[in-house]
Short mmCIF file of C-alpha atoms in Angstrom, two decimals:
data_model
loop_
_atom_site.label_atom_id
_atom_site.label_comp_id
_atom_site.label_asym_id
_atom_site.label_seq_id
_atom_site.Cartn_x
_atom_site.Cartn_y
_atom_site.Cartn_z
CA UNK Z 1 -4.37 5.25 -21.35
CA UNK Z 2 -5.65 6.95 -18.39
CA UNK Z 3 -5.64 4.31 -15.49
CA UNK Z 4 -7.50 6.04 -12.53
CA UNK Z 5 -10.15 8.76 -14.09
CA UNK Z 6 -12.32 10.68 -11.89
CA UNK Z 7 -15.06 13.29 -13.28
CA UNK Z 8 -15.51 16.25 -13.35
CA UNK Z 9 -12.22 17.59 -12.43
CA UNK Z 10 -14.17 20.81 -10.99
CA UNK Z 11 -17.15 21.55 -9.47
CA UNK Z 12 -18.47 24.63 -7.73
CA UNK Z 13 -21.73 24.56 -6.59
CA UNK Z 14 -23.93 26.23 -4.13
CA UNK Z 15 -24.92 24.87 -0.21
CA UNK Z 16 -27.88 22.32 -0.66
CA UNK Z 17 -26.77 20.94 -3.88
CA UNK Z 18 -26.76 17.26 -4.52
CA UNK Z 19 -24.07 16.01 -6.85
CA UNK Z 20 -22.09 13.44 -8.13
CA UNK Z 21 -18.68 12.91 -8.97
CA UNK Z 22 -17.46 9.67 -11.01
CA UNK Z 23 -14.68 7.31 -10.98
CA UNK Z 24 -13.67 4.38 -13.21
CA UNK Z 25 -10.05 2.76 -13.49
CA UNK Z 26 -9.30 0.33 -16.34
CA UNK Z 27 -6.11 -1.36 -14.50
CA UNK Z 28 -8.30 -4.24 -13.61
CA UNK Z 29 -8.03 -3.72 -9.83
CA UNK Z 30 -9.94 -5.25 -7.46
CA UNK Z 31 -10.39 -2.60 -4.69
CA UNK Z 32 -11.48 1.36 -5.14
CA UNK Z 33 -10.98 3.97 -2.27
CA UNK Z 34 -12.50 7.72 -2.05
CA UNK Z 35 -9.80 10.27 0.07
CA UNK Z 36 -10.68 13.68 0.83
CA UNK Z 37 -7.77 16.10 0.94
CA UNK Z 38 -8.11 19.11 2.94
CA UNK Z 39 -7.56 22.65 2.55
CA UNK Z 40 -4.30 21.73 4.32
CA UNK Z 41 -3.51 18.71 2.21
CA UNK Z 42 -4.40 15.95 4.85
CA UNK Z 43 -5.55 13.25 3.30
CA UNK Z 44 -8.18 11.21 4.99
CA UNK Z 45 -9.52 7.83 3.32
CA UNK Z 46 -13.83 8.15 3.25
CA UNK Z 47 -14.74 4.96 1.97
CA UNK Z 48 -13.34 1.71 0.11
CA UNK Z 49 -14.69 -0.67 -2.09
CA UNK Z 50 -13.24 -4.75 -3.13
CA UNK Z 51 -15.37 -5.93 -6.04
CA UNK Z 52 -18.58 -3.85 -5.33
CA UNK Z 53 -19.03 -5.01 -1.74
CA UNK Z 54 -18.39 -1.71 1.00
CA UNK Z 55 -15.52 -3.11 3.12
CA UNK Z 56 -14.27 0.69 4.74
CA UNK Z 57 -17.18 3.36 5.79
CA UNK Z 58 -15.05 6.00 7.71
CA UNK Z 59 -16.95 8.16 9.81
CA UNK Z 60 -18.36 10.32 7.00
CA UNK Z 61 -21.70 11.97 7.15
CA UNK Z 62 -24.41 10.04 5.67
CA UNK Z 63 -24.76 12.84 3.05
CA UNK Z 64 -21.65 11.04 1.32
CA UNK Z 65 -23.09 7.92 -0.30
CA UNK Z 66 -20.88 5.84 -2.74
CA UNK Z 67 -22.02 3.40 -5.17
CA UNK Z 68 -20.08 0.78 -7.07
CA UNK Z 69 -21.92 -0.71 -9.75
CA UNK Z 70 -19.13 -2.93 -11.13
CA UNK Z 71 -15.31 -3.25 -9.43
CA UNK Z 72 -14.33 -0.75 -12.17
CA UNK Z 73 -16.73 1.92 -11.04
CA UNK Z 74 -16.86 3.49 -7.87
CA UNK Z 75 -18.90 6.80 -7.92
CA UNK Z 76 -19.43 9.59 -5.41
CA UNK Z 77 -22.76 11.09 -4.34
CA UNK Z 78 -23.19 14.15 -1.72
CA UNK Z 79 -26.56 15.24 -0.73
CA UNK Z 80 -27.28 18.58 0.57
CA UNK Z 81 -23.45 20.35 0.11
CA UNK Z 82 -22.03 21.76 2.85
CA UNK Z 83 -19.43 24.69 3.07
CA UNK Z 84 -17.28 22.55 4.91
CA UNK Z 85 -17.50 19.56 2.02
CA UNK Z 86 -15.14 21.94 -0.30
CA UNK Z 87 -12.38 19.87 -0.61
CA UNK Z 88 -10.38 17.69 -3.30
CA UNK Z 89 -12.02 14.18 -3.71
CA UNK Z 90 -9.26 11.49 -4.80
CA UNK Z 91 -10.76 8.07 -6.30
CA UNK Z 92 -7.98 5.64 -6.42
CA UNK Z 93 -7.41 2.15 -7.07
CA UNK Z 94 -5.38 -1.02 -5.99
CA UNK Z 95 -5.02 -4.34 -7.14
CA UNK Z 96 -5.44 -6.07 -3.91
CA UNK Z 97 -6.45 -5.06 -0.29
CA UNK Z 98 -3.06 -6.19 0.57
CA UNK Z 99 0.16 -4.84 -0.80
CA UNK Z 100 -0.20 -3.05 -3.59
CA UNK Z 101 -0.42 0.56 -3.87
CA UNK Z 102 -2.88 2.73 -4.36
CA UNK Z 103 -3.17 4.07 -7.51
CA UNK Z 104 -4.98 7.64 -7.70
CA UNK Z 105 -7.36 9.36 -10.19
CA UNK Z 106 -6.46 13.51 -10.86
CA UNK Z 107 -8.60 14.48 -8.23
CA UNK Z 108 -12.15 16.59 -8.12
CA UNK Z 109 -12.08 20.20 -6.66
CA UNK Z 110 -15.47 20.65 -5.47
CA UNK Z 111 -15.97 23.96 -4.24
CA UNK Z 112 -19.14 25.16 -2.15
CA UNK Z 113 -20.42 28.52 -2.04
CA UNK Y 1 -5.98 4.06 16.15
CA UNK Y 2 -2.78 4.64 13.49
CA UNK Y 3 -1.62 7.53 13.84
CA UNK Y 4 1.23 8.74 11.02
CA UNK Y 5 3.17 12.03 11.60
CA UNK Y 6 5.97 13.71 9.49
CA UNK Y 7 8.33 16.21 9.89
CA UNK Y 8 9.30 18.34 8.96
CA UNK Y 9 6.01 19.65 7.56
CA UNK Y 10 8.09 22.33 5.29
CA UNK Y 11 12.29 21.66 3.83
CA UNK Y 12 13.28 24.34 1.98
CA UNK Y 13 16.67 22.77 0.33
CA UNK Y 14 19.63 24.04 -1.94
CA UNK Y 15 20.38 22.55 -5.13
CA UNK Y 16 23.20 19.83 -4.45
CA UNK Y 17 22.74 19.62 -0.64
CA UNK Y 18 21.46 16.74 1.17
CA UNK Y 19 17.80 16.19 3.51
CA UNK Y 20 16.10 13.61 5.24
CA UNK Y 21 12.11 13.47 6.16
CA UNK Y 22 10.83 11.29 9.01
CA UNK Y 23 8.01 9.58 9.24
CA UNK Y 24 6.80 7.99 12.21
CA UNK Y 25 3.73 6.05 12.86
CA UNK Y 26 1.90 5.08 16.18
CA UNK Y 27 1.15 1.53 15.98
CA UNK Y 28 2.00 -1.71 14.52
CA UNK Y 29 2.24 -1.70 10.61
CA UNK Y 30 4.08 -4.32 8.57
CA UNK Y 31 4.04 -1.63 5.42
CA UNK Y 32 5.02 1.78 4.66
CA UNK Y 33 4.57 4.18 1.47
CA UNK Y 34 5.45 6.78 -0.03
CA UNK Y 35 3.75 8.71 -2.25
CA UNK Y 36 4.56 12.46 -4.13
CA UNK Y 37 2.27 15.25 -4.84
CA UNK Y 38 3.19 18.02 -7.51
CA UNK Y 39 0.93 20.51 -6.66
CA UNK Y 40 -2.37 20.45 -7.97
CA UNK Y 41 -1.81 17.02 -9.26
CA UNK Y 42 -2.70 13.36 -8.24
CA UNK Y 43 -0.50 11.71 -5.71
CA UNK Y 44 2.33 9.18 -7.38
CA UNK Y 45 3.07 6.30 -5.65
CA UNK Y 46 7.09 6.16 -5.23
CA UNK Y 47 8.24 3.71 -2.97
CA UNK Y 48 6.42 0.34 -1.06
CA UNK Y 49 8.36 -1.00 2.04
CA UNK Y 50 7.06 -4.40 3.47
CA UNK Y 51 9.54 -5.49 5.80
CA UNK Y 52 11.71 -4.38 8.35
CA UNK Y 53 15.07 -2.78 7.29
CA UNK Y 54 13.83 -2.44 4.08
CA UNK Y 55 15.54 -0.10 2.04
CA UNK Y 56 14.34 0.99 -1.71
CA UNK Y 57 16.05 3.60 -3.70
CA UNK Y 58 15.08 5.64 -7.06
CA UNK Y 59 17.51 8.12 -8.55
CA UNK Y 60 18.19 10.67 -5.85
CA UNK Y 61 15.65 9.35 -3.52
CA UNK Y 62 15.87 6.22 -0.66
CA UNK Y 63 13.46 5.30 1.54
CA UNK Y 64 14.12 2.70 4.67
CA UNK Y 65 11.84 1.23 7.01
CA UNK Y 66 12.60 0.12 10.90
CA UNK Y 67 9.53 -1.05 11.88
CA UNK Y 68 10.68 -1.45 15.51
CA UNK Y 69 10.97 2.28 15.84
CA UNK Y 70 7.81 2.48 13.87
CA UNK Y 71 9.82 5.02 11.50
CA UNK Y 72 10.59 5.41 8.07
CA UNK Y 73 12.92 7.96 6.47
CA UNK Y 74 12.91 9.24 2.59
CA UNK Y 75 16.63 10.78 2.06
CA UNK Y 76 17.75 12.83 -0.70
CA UNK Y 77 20.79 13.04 -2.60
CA UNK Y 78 22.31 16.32 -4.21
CA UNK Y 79 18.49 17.52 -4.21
CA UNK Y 80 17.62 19.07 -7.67
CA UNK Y 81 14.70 21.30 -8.69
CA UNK Y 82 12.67 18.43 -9.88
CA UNK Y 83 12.13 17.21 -6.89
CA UNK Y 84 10.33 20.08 -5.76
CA UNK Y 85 6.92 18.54 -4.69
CA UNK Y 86 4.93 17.30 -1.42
CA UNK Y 87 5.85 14.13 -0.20
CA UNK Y 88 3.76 11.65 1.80
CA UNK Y 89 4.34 8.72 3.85
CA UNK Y 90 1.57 5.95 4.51
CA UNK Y 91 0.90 3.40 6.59
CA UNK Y 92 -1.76 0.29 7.13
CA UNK Y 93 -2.90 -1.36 10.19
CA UNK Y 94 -2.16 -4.76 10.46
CA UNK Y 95 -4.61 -6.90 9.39
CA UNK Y 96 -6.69 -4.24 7.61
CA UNK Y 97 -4.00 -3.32 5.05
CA UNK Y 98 -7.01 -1.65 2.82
CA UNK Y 99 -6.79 1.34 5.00
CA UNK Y 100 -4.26 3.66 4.16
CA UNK Y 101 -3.32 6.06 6.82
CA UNK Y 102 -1.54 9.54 5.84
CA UNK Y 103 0.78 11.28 7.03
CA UNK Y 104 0.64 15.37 7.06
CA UNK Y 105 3.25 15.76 3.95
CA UNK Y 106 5.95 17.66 4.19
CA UNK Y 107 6.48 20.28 1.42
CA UNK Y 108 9.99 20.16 -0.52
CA UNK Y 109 11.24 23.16 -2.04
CA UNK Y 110 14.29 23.13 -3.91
CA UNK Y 111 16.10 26.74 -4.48
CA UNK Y 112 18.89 27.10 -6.22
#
């Protein structure tokens, strides 16, 4: 039943680490976001996806690289972890680019030692 | 660039009382969310305002929009415990209405 599920839901790892957190929503949306939320719960929006083409690249590091192989998926990849990449990721989904809400996974606590 | 600022940032509220959280945004945007945040949970999408003077209201909770001012407001009835939470606004730039823009939250605590 899940709509919006992101995984894993945590992740420590060390500085230098690559790794990978996925996404997938089953609500038949069209367009997938990634938000980072904060130690201090600001939300920022990283990058967003409408039916696998890259239509938002905030200014993220080019460490961050997302990959959408179908409209369903939208996955996360972070080369060489930083100490200031600890953070909550948030995959979420909408049906449009338009009006509809955004409709959010359970969030990924990666934490970087 | 949107800008989207709330206050206040922290409401501590009695049972039964009444409250009111502003949310005002920089530039033009034809639509305005709200969203709630138990803590250390996903963000639940409450309320969707698309027009000016729009007003939308859930149980003890109403939201308005004057797009004019560039503000929206969430008010709360007779707050209860339950609605104890974080509580974001959002707004999108005209014309690029992918692009959600947050505002800081402001945390809700309900005491008794």
């Amino acid at each position: 039943d899940t709509a919006v599920s992101q995984t894993p839901k945590y992740l420590v790892t060390q500085m230098g680490n690559d790794k990978s957190i996925k996404c997938e929503q089953n609500l038949g949306h069209d367009t997938m976001y990634w938000y980072k939320q904060d130690s201090k719960k600001f939300l920022k929006i990283m990058f967003s996806y409408n039916n696998k083409e890259l239509i938002i690249n905030e200014t993220v590091p080019n460490r961050f690289s997302p990959k959408s192989p179908d409209k369903a998926h939208l996955n996360l990849h972070i080369n060489s972890l930083e100490l200031g990449d600890s953070a909550v990721y948030f995959c979420a989904s909408s049906q449009n680019q338009l009006l509809a809400p955004l409709h959010f996974g359970n969030g990924t606590r990666l934490t970087v030692t | 660039e949107l800008k989207v600022e709330q206050n206040p940032l922290f409401l501590s509220m009695q049972e039964g009382k009444n409250y009111t959280i502003y949310c005002n945004y920089s530039t033009t945007s034809d639509r305005l969310y709200w969203y709630r945040q138990d803590p250390g949970k996903s963000l639940e999408s409450l309320f969707v305002l698309l027009s000016n003077g729009a007003v939308k209201q859930e149980g003890r909770l109403m939201a308005s929009l004057d797009t004019k001012a560039r503000l929206s407001t969430l008010h709360i009835t007779a707050a209860v415990h339950d609605l104890s939470a974080t509580y974001f606004c959002a707004a999108a730039n005209t014309g690029t209405a992918s692009k959600l823009t947050f505002g800081t939250g402001t945390r809700l605590q309900v005491t008794l």
